[in-house]
mmCIF file of C-alpha atoms in Angstrom:
data_model
loop_
_atom_site.group_PDB
_atom_site.id
_atom_site.type_symbol
_atom_site.label_atom_id
_atom_site.label_comp_id
_atom_site.label_asym_id
_atom_site.label_seq_id
_atom_site.Cartn_x
_atom_site.Cartn_y
_atom_site.Cartn_z
ATOM 1 C CA UNK A 137 0.000 0.000 0.000
ATOM 2 C CA UNK A 138 0.954 3.617 -0.487
ATOM 3 C CA UNK A 139 3.032 4.964 2.423
ATOM 4 C CA UNK A 140 0.816 8.074 2.644
ATOM 5 C CA UNK A 141 -2.225 5.846 3.124
ATOM 6 C CA UNK A 142 -0.496 4.040 5.979
ATOM 7 C CA UNK A 143 0.526 7.288 7.662
ATOM 8 C CA UNK A 144 -3.009 8.688 7.232
ATOM 9 C CA UNK A 145 -4.448 5.596 8.920
ATOM 10 C CA UNK A 146 -1.869 5.742 11.711
ATOM 11 C CA UNK A 147 -2.580 9.397 12.480
ATOM 12 C CA UNK A 148 -6.348 8.948 12.456
ATOM 13 C CA UNK A 149 -6.202 5.892 14.712
ATOM 14 C CA UNK A 150 -3.839 7.737 17.055
ATOM 15 C CA UNK A 151 -6.098 10.774 17.276
ATOM 16 C CA UNK A 152 -9.142 8.635 17.982
ATOM 17 C CA UNK A 153 -7.287 6.691 20.673
ATOM 18 C CA UNK A 154 -6.091 9.897 22.352
ATOM 19 C CA UNK A 155 -9.697 11.042 22.608
ATOM 20 C CA UNK A 156 -10.883 7.568 23.605
ATOM 21 C CA UNK A 157 -8.323 7.309 26.410
ATOM 22 C CA UNK A 158 -9.339 10.649 27.874
ATOM 23 C CA UNK A 159 -13.008 9.764 27.468
ATOM 24 C CA UNK A 160 -12.623 6.390 29.203
ATOM 25 C CA UNK A 161 -10.830 7.890 32.201
ATOM 26 C CA UNK A 162 -13.285 10.799 32.430
ATOM 27 C CA UNK A 163 -16.204 8.365 32.443
ATOM 28 C CA UNK A 164 -14.613 6.274 35.184
ATOM 29 C CA UNK A 165 -14.074 9.431 37.223
ATOM 30 C CA UNK A 166 -17.825 10.065 37.174
ATOM 31 C CA UNK A 167 -18.177 12.708 34.439
ATOM 32 C CA UNK A 168 -21.419 12.413 32.483
ATOM 33 C CA UNK A 169 -22.985 14.458 29.699
ATOM 34 C CA UNK A 170 -26.468 13.981 31.144
ATOM 35 C CA UNK A 171 -28.317 12.807 34.248
ATOM 36 C CA UNK A 172 -30.354 10.459 32.052
ATOM 37 C CA UNK A 173 -30.314 6.873 33.311
ATOM 38 C CA UNK A 174 -28.983 5.712 29.940
ATOM 39 C CA UNK A 175 -25.696 7.499 30.678
ATOM 40 C CA UNK A 176 -25.218 6.089 34.181
ATOM 41 C CA UNK A 177 -23.223 3.055 33.041
ATOM 42 C CA UNK A 178 -19.640 1.923 33.137
ATOM 43 C CA UNK A 179 -17.253 2.538 30.258
ATOM 44 C CA UNK A 180 -17.463 -1.127 29.279
ATOM 45 C CA UNK A 181 -21.248 -0.927 28.901
ATOM 46 C CA UNK A 182 -21.213 2.504 27.220
ATOM 47 C CA UNK A 183 -21.284 1.076 23.690
ATOM 48 C CA UNK A 184 -24.494 -0.883 24.188
ATOM 49 C CA UNK A 185 -26.034 2.063 26.009
ATOM 50 C CA UNK A 186 -25.231 4.411 23.112
ATOM 51 C CA UNK A 187 -26.779 1.979 20.647
ATOM 52 C CA UNK A 188 -29.991 1.760 22.695
ATOM 53 C CA UNK A 189 -30.108 5.510 23.299
ATOM 54 C CA UNK A 190 -29.640 6.289 19.584
ATOM 55 C CA UNK A 191 -26.511 8.417 19.895
ATOM 56 C CA UNK A 192 -24.319 5.810 18.216
ATOM 57 C CA UNK A 193 -26.219 6.101 14.929
ATOM 58 C CA UNK A 194 -25.916 9.894 15.012
ATOM 59 C CA UNK A 195 -22.201 9.618 15.656
ATOM 60 C CA UNK A 196 -21.796 7.232 12.727
ATOM 61 C CA UNK A 197 -23.655 9.614 10.399
ATOM 62 C CA UNK A 198 -21.446 12.591 11.256
ATOM 63 C CA UNK A 199 -18.273 10.499 11.131
ATOM 64 C CA UNK A 200 -19.433 9.154 7.790
ATOM 65 C CA UNK A 201 -19.691 12.689 6.402
ATOM 66 C CA UNK A 202 -16.199 13.490 7.671
ATOM 67 C CA UNK A 203 -14.807 10.272 6.186
ATOM 68 C CA UNK A 204 -16.449 10.914 2.809
ATOM 69 C CA UNK A 205 -14.929 14.354 2.354
ATOM 70 C CA UNK A 206 -11.644 13.181 3.840
ATOM 71 C CA UNK A 207 -11.598 10.324 1.324
ATOM 72 C CA UNK A 208 -11.961 12.790 -1.547
ATOM 73 C CA UNK A 209 -9.061 14.857 -0.199
ATOM 74 C CA UNK A 210 -6.944 11.712 0.034
ATOM 75 C CA UNK A 211 -7.745 10.759 -3.556
ATOM 76 C CA UNK A 212 -6.512 14.116 -4.821
ATOM 77 C CA UNK A 213 -3.399 13.765 -2.684
ATOM 78 C CA UNK A 214 -2.624 10.285 -4.049
ATOM 79 C CA UNK A 215 -3.031 11.556 -7.607
ATOM 80 C CA UNK A 216 -0.588 14.394 -6.940
ATOM 81 C CA UNK A 217 -3.164 17.109 -7.626
ATOM 82 C CA UNK A 218 -2.712 18.780 -4.224
ATOM 83 C CA UNK A 219 0.194 19.347 -1.865
ATOM 84 C CA UNK A 220 -1.798 17.988 1.065
ATOM 85 C CA UNK A 221 0.184 15.938 3.574
ATOM 86 C CA UNK A 222 -1.145 12.770 5.161
ATOM 87 C CA UNK A 223 -3.489 13.563 8.051
ATOM 88 C CA UNK A 224 -3.790 17.259 7.195
ATOM 89 C CA UNK A 225 -7.406 18.456 7.476
ATOM 90 C CA UNK A 226 -6.635 22.177 7.510
ATOM 91 C CA UNK A 227 -6.922 22.723 11.276
ATOM 92 C CA UNK A 228 -4.360 25.357 12.220
ATOM 93 C CA UNK A 229 -5.276 26.309 15.785
ATOM 94 C CA UNK A 230 -2.124 26.572 17.932
ATOM 95 C CA UNK A 231 -0.083 25.444 14.921
ATOM 96 C CA UNK A 232 3.441 26.953 14.760
ATOM 97 C CA UNK A 233 4.337 29.262 11.882
ATOM 98 C CA UNK A 234 7.918 28.105 11.369
ATOM 99 C CA UNK A 235 8.796 24.813 9.713
ATOM 100 C CA UNK A 236 10.898 23.590 12.649
ATOM 101 C CA UNK A 237 8.025 24.150 15.071
ATOM 102 C CA UNK A 238 5.580 22.435 12.707
ATOM 103 C CA UNK A 239 7.872 19.409 12.419
ATOM 104 C CA UNK A 240 8.195 19.135 16.195
ATOM 105 C CA UNK A 241 4.419 19.378 16.715
ATOM 106 C CA UNK A 242 3.756 16.752 14.045
ATOM 107 C CA UNK A 243 6.327 14.460 15.656
ATOM 108 C CA UNK A 244 4.751 14.904 19.092
ATOM 109 C CA UNK A 245 1.295 14.145 17.714
ATOM 110 C CA UNK A 246 2.564 11.002 15.990
ATOM 111 C CA UNK A 247 4.310 9.702 19.123
ATOM 112 C CA UNK A 248 1.428 10.592 21.435
ATOM 113 C CA UNK A 249 -0.964 8.831 19.062
ATOM 114 C CA UNK A 250 1.152 5.686 19.068
ATOM 115 C CA UNK A 251 1.301 5.765 22.851
ATOM 116 C CA UNK A 252 -2.477 6.289 23.040
ATOM 117 C CA UNK A 253 -3.135 3.256 20.809
ATOM 118 C CA UNK A 254 -1.111 1.053 23.165
ATOM 119 C CA UNK A 255 -2.607 2.716 26.253
ATOM 120 C CA UNK A 256 -6.195 2.316 25.100
ATOM 121 C CA UNK A 257 -5.701 -1.359 24.381
ATOM 122 C CA UNK A 258 -4.273 -1.783 27.877
ATOM 123 C CA UNK A 259 -7.129 0.155 29.472
ATOM 124 C CA UNK A 260 -9.787 -1.981 27.821
ATOM 125 C CA UNK A 261 -7.980 -5.193 28.730
ATOM 126 C CA UNK A 262 -7.497 -4.162 32.370
ATOM 127 C CA UNK A 263 -11.107 -3.037 32.697
ATOM 128 C CA UNK A 264 -12.469 -6.330 31.351
ATOM 129 C CA UNK A 265 -10.130 -8.512 33.445
ATOM 130 C CA UNK A 266 -10.528 -6.630 36.738
ATOM 131 C CA UNK A 267 -14.099 -5.450 36.363
ATOM 132 C CA UNK A 268 -13.064 -2.177 37.998
ATOM 133 C CA UNK A 269 -12.892 1.433 36.779
ATOM 134 C CA UNK A 270 -9.653 3.303 36.194
ATOM 135 C CA UNK A 271 -6.994 3.092 37.687
ATOM 136 C CA UNK A 272 -7.960 -0.601 38.124
ATOM 137 C CA UNK A 273 -6.336 -1.115 41.518
ATOM 138 C CA UNK A 274 -7.612 -0.566 45.042
ATOM 139 C CA UNK A 275 -6.837 2.712 46.777
ATOM 140 C CA UNK A 276 -8.047 3.184 50.332
ATOM 141 C CA UNK A 277 -10.984 1.273 51.731
ATOM 142 C CA UNK A 278 -12.474 -1.150 49.229
ATOM 143 C CA UNK A 279 -16.200 -1.131 48.745
ATOM 144 C CA UNK A 280 -18.656 -2.630 46.241
ATOM 145 C CA UNK A 281 -19.114 -0.590 43.097
ATOM 146 C CA UNK A 282 -22.091 0.035 40.901
ATOM 147 C CA UNK A 283 -22.172 0.806 37.191
ATOM 148 C CA UNK A 284 -21.109 4.372 36.565
ATOM 149 C CA UNK A 285 -19.617 4.775 40.085
ATOM 150 C CA UNK A 286 -16.585 7.012 40.529
ATOM 151 C CA UNK A 287 -13.205 5.337 40.753
ATOM 152 C CA UNK A 288 -11.688 4.453 44.116
ATOM 153 C CA UNK A 289 -8.795 6.743 43.302
ATOM 154 C CA UNK A 290 -11.117 9.680 42.743
ATOM 155 C CA UNK A 291 -13.033 8.953 45.957
ATOM 156 C CA UNK A 292 -9.861 8.520 47.986
ATOM 157 C CA UNK A 293 -8.420 11.716 46.598
ATOM 158 C CA UNK A 294 -11.523 13.659 47.541
ATOM 159 C CA UNK A 295 -11.415 12.273 51.095
ATOM 160 C CA UNK A 296 -7.770 13.198 51.441
ATOM 161 C CA UNK A 297 -8.512 16.733 50.365
ATOM 162 C CA UNK A 298 -11.618 17.140 52.517
ATOM 163 C CA UNK A 299 -9.745 19.337 54.959
ATOM 164 C CA UNK A 300 -8.627 21.760 52.269
ATOM 165 C CA UNK A 301 -10.549 24.909 51.522
ATOM 166 C CA UNK A 302 -10.731 24.173 47.796
ATOM 167 C CA UNK A 303 -12.873 21.032 48.118
ATOM 168 C CA UNK A 304 -15.978 22.701 49.607
ATOM 169 C CA UNK A 305 -15.872 25.415 46.964
ATOM 170 C CA UNK A 306 -15.616 22.803 44.200
ATOM 171 C CA UNK A 307 -18.522 20.836 45.631
ATOM 172 C CA UNK A 308 -20.693 23.918 45.933
ATOM 173 C CA UNK A 309 -19.997 25.179 42.418
ATOM 174 C CA UNK A 310 -23.245 25.444 40.485
ATOM 175 C CA UNK A 311 -22.962 23.712 37.136
ATOM 176 C CA UNK A 312 -24.632 24.279 33.798
ATOM 177 C CA UNK A 313 -27.707 22.118 33.287
ATOM 178 C CA UNK A 314 -26.930 21.586 29.591
ATOM 179 C CA UNK A 315 -23.147 21.195 30.000
ATOM 180 C CA UNK A 316 -22.633 19.776 33.501
ATOM 181 C CA UNK A 317 -18.855 19.685 33.111
ATOM 182 C CA UNK A 318 -18.863 23.509 32.961
ATOM 183 C CA UNK A 319 -19.928 26.016 35.633
ATOM 184 C CA UNK A 320 -23.263 27.742 35.278
ATOM 185 C CA UNK A 321 -22.708 30.750 32.999
ATOM 186 C CA UNK A 322 -23.172 34.238 34.356
ATOM 187 C CA UNK A 323 -25.257 36.968 32.756
ATOM 188 C CA UNK A 324 -28.290 34.922 31.724
ATOM 189 C CA UNK A 325 -30.422 35.901 34.701
ATOM 190 C CA UNK A 326 -33.858 37.146 33.732
ATOM 191 C CA UNK A 327 -33.781 35.722 30.202
ATOM 192 C CA UNK A 328 -36.190 33.086 28.947
ATOM 193 C CA UNK A 329 -34.471 29.697 28.987
ATOM 194 C CA UNK A 330 -31.857 30.715 31.540
ATOM 195 C CA UNK A 331 -32.398 27.460 33.434
ATOM 196 C CA UNK A 332 -30.655 25.556 30.627
ATOM 197 C CA UNK A 333 -27.454 27.486 31.277
ATOM 198 C CA UNK A 334 -25.991 27.174 27.774
ATOM 199 C CA UNK A 335 -23.235 29.694 27.106
ATOM 200 C CA UNK A 336 -20.010 27.671 26.822
ATOM 201 C CA UNK A 337 -18.064 30.532 25.203
ATOM 202 C CA UNK A 338 -19.224 33.040 27.849
ATOM 203 C CA UNK A 339 -20.619 35.513 25.320
ATOM 204 C CA UNK A 340 -22.953 36.924 27.985
ATOM 205 C CA UNK A 341 -19.914 38.009 29.986
ATOM 206 C CA UNK A 342 -18.497 40.042 27.090
ATOM 207 C CA UNK A 343 -21.649 41.394 25.450
ATOM 208 C CA UNK A 344 -25.012 42.597 26.675
ATOM 209 C CA UNK A 345 -27.068 39.363 26.846
ATOM 210 C CA UNK A 346 -30.201 41.320 25.960
ATOM 211 C CA UNK A 347 -28.589 42.364 22.669
ATOM 212 C CA UNK A 348 -27.618 38.743 21.962
ATOM 213 C CA UNK A 349 -31.136 37.508 22.756
ATOM 214 C CA UNK A 350 -32.640 40.227 20.546
ATOM 215 C CA UNK A 351 -30.508 39.028 17.634
ATOM 216 C CA UNK A 352 -31.383 35.392 18.322
ATOM 217 C CA UNK A 353 -35.105 36.087 18.414
ATOM 218 C CA UNK A 354 -35.048 38.163 15.237
ATOM 219 C CA UNK A 355 -33.044 35.565 13.350
ATOM 220 C CA UNK A 356 -35.366 32.847 14.632
ATOM 221 C CA UNK A 357 -38.482 34.745 13.557
ATOM 222 C CA UNK A 358 -37.063 35.434 10.109
ATOM 223 C CA UNK A 359 -36.131 31.763 9.703
ATOM 224 C CA UNK A 360 -39.585 30.578 10.817
ATOM 225 C CA UNK A 361 -41.119 32.721 8.073
ATOM 226 C CA UNK A 362 -38.410 31.592 5.649
ATOM 227 C CA UNK A 363 -39.067 27.884 6.211
ATOM 228 C CA UNK A 364 -42.765 28.379 5.456
ATOM 229 C CA UNK A 365 -41.928 30.407 2.369
ATOM 230 C CA UNK A 366 -39.326 27.888 1.216
ATOM 231 C CA UNK A 367 -41.934 25.106 1.244
ATOM 232 C CA UNK A 368 -44.664 27.291 -0.283
ATOM 233 C CA UNK A 369 -42.372 28.424 -3.123
ATOM 234 C CA UNK A 370 -42.731 25.026 -4.779
ATOM 235 C CA UNK A 371 -46.537 25.158 -4.845
ATOM 236 C CA UNK A 372 -47.490 28.864 -4.821
ATOM 237 C CA UNK A 373 -46.492 31.938 -6.802
ATOM 238 C CA UNK A 374 -47.362 35.583 -6.213
ATOM 239 C CA UNK A 375 -48.918 37.435 -9.155
ATOM 240 C CA UNK A 376 -46.258 38.940 -11.388
ATOM 241 C CA UNK A 377 -43.550 36.508 -10.271
ATOM 242 C CA UNK A 378 -42.051 33.589 -12.183
ATOM 243 C CA UNK A 379 -42.956 30.115 -10.847
ATOM 244 C CA UNK A 380 -39.757 28.632 -9.386
ATOM 245 C CA UNK A 381 -40.135 25.197 -7.762
ATOM 246 C CA UNK A 382 -36.501 25.239 -6.597
ATOM 247 C CA UNK A 383 -36.546 27.943 -3.942
ATOM 248 C CA UNK A 384 -32.757 28.337 -4.183
ATOM 249 C CA UNK A 385 -33.247 29.841 -7.641
ATOM 250 C CA UNK A 386 -35.965 32.268 -6.542
ATOM 251 C CA UNK A 387 -33.425 35.014 -5.858
ATOM 252 C CA UNK A 388 -32.578 34.976 -9.588
ATOM 253 C CA UNK A 389 -36.143 34.822 -10.922
ATOM 254 C CA UNK A 390 -37.775 37.243 -8.480
ATOM 255 C CA UNK A 391 -39.360 40.415 -9.827
ATOM 256 C CA UNK A 392 -37.015 43.401 -9.252
ATOM 257 C CA UNK A 393 -39.950 45.357 -7.894
ATOM 258 C CA UNK A 394 -40.571 42.594 -5.362
ATOM 259 C CA UNK A 395 -36.934 42.691 -4.266
ATOM 260 C CA UNK A 396 -37.128 46.463 -3.848
ATOM 261 C CA UNK A 397 -40.337 46.205 -1.818
ATOM 262 C CA UNK A 398 -38.834 43.535 0.440
ATOM 263 C CA UNK A 399 -35.672 45.544 1.097
ATOM 264 C CA UNK A 400 -37.664 48.713 1.737
ATOM 265 C CA UNK A 401 -40.048 46.952 4.115
ATOM 266 C CA UNK A 402 -37.215 45.280 6.072
ATOM 267 C CA UNK A 403 -35.210 48.503 6.201
ATOM 268 C CA UNK A 404 -38.233 50.475 7.396
ATOM 269 C CA UNK A 405 -38.825 48.029 10.252
ATOM 270 C CA UNK A 406 -35.181 48.066 11.299
ATOM 271 C CA UNK A 407 -34.869 51.845 11.223
ATOM 272 C CA UNK A 408 -38.109 52.670 13.046
ATOM 273 C CA UNK A 409 -38.383 49.926 15.663
ATOM 274 C CA UNK A 410 -35.822 51.424 18.032
ATOM 275 C CA UNK A 411 -36.571 55.130 17.784
ATOM 276 C CA UNK A 412 -33.120 55.814 16.391
ATOM 277 C CA UNK A 413 -31.385 53.845 19.159
ATOM 278 C CA UNK A 414 -29.828 50.936 17.325
ATOM 279 C CA UNK A 415 -26.600 50.231 19.208
ATOM 280 C CA UNK A 416 -25.994 47.753 21.996
ATOM 281 C CA UNK A 417 -25.398 50.667 24.368
ATOM 282 C CA UNK A 418 -28.726 52.465 24.006
ATOM 283 C CA UNK A 419 -31.295 50.209 22.308
ATOM 284 C CA UNK A 420 -32.553 48.848 25.652
ATOM 285 C CA UNK A 421 -33.022 52.140 27.430
ATOM 286 C CA UNK A 422 -36.392 52.202 29.132
ATOM 287 C CA UNK A 423 -36.121 48.565 30.218
ATOM 288 C CA UNK A 424 -37.528 47.152 26.976
ATOM 289 C CA UNK A 425 -37.564 43.351 26.914
ATOM 290 C CA UNK A 426 -35.451 41.756 24.163
ATOM 291 C CA UNK A 427 -37.550 41.019 21.101
ATOM 292 C CA UNK A 428 -40.590 42.920 22.354
ATOM 293 C CA UNK A 429 -41.889 45.195 19.580
ATOM 294 C CA UNK A 430 -45.485 45.266 20.863
ATOM 295 C CA UNK A 431 -46.484 43.121 17.895
ATOM 296 C CA UNK A 432 -48.909 40.358 18.780
ATOM 297 C CA UNK A 433 -48.763 41.166 22.488
ATOM 298 C CA UNK A 434 -52.566 40.988 22.586
ATOM 299 C CA UNK A 435 -52.310 37.188 22.519
ATOM 300 C CA UNK A 436 -50.661 37.341 25.958
ATOM 301 C CA UNK A 437 -53.477 39.241 27.663
ATOM 302 C CA UNK A 438 -55.326 37.295 30.314
ATOM 303 C CA UNK A 439 -52.627 34.657 30.603
ATOM 304 C CA UNK A 440 -50.722 33.798 33.747
ATOM 305 C CA UNK A 441 -47.009 34.502 34.130
ATOM 306 C CA UNK A 442 -46.253 30.813 33.632
ATOM 307 C CA UNK A 443 -48.295 30.663 30.415
ATOM 308 C CA UNK A 444 -46.562 33.770 29.080
ATOM 309 C CA UNK A 445 -43.172 32.292 29.921
ATOM 310 C CA UNK A 446 -44.069 29.014 28.192
ATOM 311 C CA UNK A 447 -45.125 30.851 25.023
ATOM 312 C CA UNK A 448 -41.894 32.839 24.972
ATOM 313 C CA UNK A 449 -39.883 29.649 25.480
ATOM 314 C CA UNK A 450 -41.731 27.942 22.629
ATOM 315 C CA UNK A 451 -40.994 30.877 20.336
ATOM 316 C CA UNK A 452 -37.320 30.758 21.274
ATOM 317 C CA UNK A 453 -37.014 27.004 20.722
ATOM 318 C CA UNK A 454 -39.007 27.061 17.486
ATOM 319 C CA UNK A 455 -36.810 29.867 16.213
ATOM 320 C CA UNK A 456 -33.668 27.891 16.971
ATOM 321 C CA UNK A 457 -35.127 24.875 15.192
ATOM 322 C CA UNK A 458 -36.084 27.026 12.207
ATOM 323 C CA UNK A 459 -32.543 28.407 11.906
ATOM 324 C CA UNK A 460 -31.256 24.854 11.548
ATOM 325 C CA UNK A 461 -34.155 23.799 9.305
ATOM 326 C CA UNK A 462 -33.709 26.534 6.710
ATOM 327 C CA UNK A 463 -30.025 25.677 6.465
ATOM 328 C CA UNK A 464 -30.916 22.034 5.855
ATOM 329 C CA UNK A 465 -33.525 22.945 3.239
ATOM 330 C CA UNK A 466 -31.132 25.156 1.306
ATOM 331 C CA UNK A 467 -28.445 22.494 1.407
ATOM 332 C CA UNK A 468 -30.916 19.806 0.289
ATOM 333 C CA UNK A 469 -31.898 21.763 -2.831
ATOM 334 C CA UNK A 470 -28.250 22.480 -3.553
ATOM 335 C CA UNK A 471 -27.340 18.786 -3.336
ATOM 336 C CA UNK A 472 -30.221 17.403 -5.439
ATOM 337 C CA UNK A 473 -30.241 20.423 -7.779
ATOM 338 C CA UNK A 474 -34.026 20.538 -7.550
ATOM 339 C CA UNK A 475 -37.044 21.393 -5.394
ATOM 340 C CA UNK A 476 -37.569 20.379 -1.789
ATOM 341 C CA UNK A 477 -40.105 17.647 -2.582
ATOM 342 C CA UNK A 478 -39.664 14.817 -3.184
ATOM 343 C CA UNK A 479 -36.740 14.695 -0.798
ATOM 344 C CA UNK A 480 -35.006 12.094 -2.999
ATOM 345 C CA UNK A 481 -35.905 12.744 -6.650
ATOM 346 C CA UNK A 482 -36.620 9.778 -8.890
ATOM 347 C CA UNK A 483 -33.495 8.588 -10.620
ATOM 348 C CA UNK A 484 -31.204 10.704 -8.446
ATOM 349 C CA UNK A 485 -27.938 8.927 -7.634
ATOM 350 C CA UNK A 486 -25.330 11.364 -6.371
ATOM 351 C CA UNK A 487 -24.722 15.113 -6.150
ATOM 352 C CA UNK A 488 -23.409 16.561 -9.366
ATOM 353 C CA UNK A 489 -20.529 18.199 -7.519
ATOM 354 C CA UNK A 490 -19.447 14.929 -5.851
ATOM 355 C CA UNK A 491 -17.299 13.417 -8.559
ATOM 356 C CA UNK A 492 -13.748 12.184 -8.794
ATOM 357 C CA UNK A 493 -11.047 14.401 -10.327
ATOM 358 C CA UNK A 494 -11.615 12.514 -13.601
ATOM 359 C CA UNK A 495 -15.309 13.458 -13.613
ATOM 360 C CA UNK A 496 -16.558 10.014 -12.581
ATOM 361 C CA UNK A 497 -19.512 9.982 -10.120
ATOM 362 C CA UNK A 498 -18.586 8.820 -6.643
ATOM 363 C CA UNK A 499 -21.076 5.959 -6.786
ATOM 364 C CA UNK A 500 -19.544 4.520 -9.968
ATOM 365 C CA UNK A 501 -16.062 5.162 -8.631
ATOM 366 C CA UNK A 502 -16.773 3.270 -5.388
ATOM 367 C CA UNK A 503 -18.237 0.323 -7.329
ATOM 368 C CA UNK A 504 -15.105 0.207 -9.453
ATOM 369 C CA UNK A 505 -12.913 0.534 -6.377
ATOM 370 C CA UNK A 506 -14.575 -2.490 -4.757
ATOM 371 C CA UNK A 507 -14.448 -4.513 -7.991
ATOM 372 C CA UNK A 508 -10.808 -3.604 -8.638
ATOM 373 C CA UNK A 509 -11.528 -1.615 -11.818
ATOM 374 C CA UNK A 510 -11.002 1.881 -10.425
ATOM 375 C CA UNK A 511 -8.515 4.146 -12.131
ATOM 376 C CA UNK A 512 -6.603 4.501 -8.868
ATOM 377 C CA UNK A 513 -5.779 0.805 -8.880
ATOM 378 C CA UNK A 514 -5.186 0.402 -12.575
ATOM 379 C CA UNK A 515 -2.775 3.352 -12.536
ATOM 380 C CA UNK A 516 -0.868 1.927 -9.519
ATOM 381 C CA UNK A 517 -1.495 5.155 -7.643
ATOM 382 C CA UNK A 518 -3.255 3.665 -4.649
ATOM 383 C CA UNK A 519 -1.628 0.277 -4.641
ATOM 384 C CA UNK A 520 -0.354 -2.547 -6.792
ATOM 385 C CA UNK A 521 -2.761 -3.947 -9.353
#
């Protein structure tokens, strides 16, 4: 096999094992992503639990997307059409600028990955043979363990540090409900949905959270309208406009007068809604609630505070869903080069843009690759025929 293919496989296995080693130890130390009963299992039983919970299938889908695009990058590399190095996926965070520093970092990653592959194999073996969590040996008083229990080492360490002043503060730290491995974010008090505590990048500590919520609500409202319009575009047409089943093409077929009216209407709303106060520093003077433009507020009359809160929470969540939905709709039409329905057009095989460098569709290429008739094999680029 090609040496670049071997190095690519070695790097990817090493990276996965580095993450897997950290994940195994973190699980044995009691860290969980949720309080759901499905997550309260040992590391050994985590695989079956993920399959039952449904997260394994989601993980495979996302990894499959990453592998597909990574496979295309590897093909171009093997054919000499790019200067990509094995294992390079364009991530440059904390990457040195000089060549000597880059070489040293690559060497460290390679060695750490090799060590992690050996370490992970040892961790799994020790866990199965001993039936105990990491570090797999008794520390302090032994006691029976249940699935998902913290390791003896972790418990012993906490007891030893009980007299220190840091332990009580750590135990009393309020954690985020959505990300329990992080502290509860500050600045979300008074906002709808604050109980979830989701602000991992601490935006609310750097910007006015009311301004951020205003932007989120407006984007969500626009996207809720957009999703309805995207679906309706295939079946309905305003007078004077050209029927365009593929909503992605509507921006090219729309009547210029309609575009002008839309821009004028949106600009008028934006320029008059705040009374001239449009910056983060002054737009909330007068204690105006984020997203409250006194439009549709009549529907809230006669409702209790809890009912009003529930309606606001539903709007927020529906807006977030709509922001993701409109992105998926646009991408769907781009991939199939057609309207939204049917989701999979009759006779459709593969996206037009997903072809090999020689112009061969991926589906035909993969069939040839399996059957040994692919150009990569016949040209001795990928291996020996």
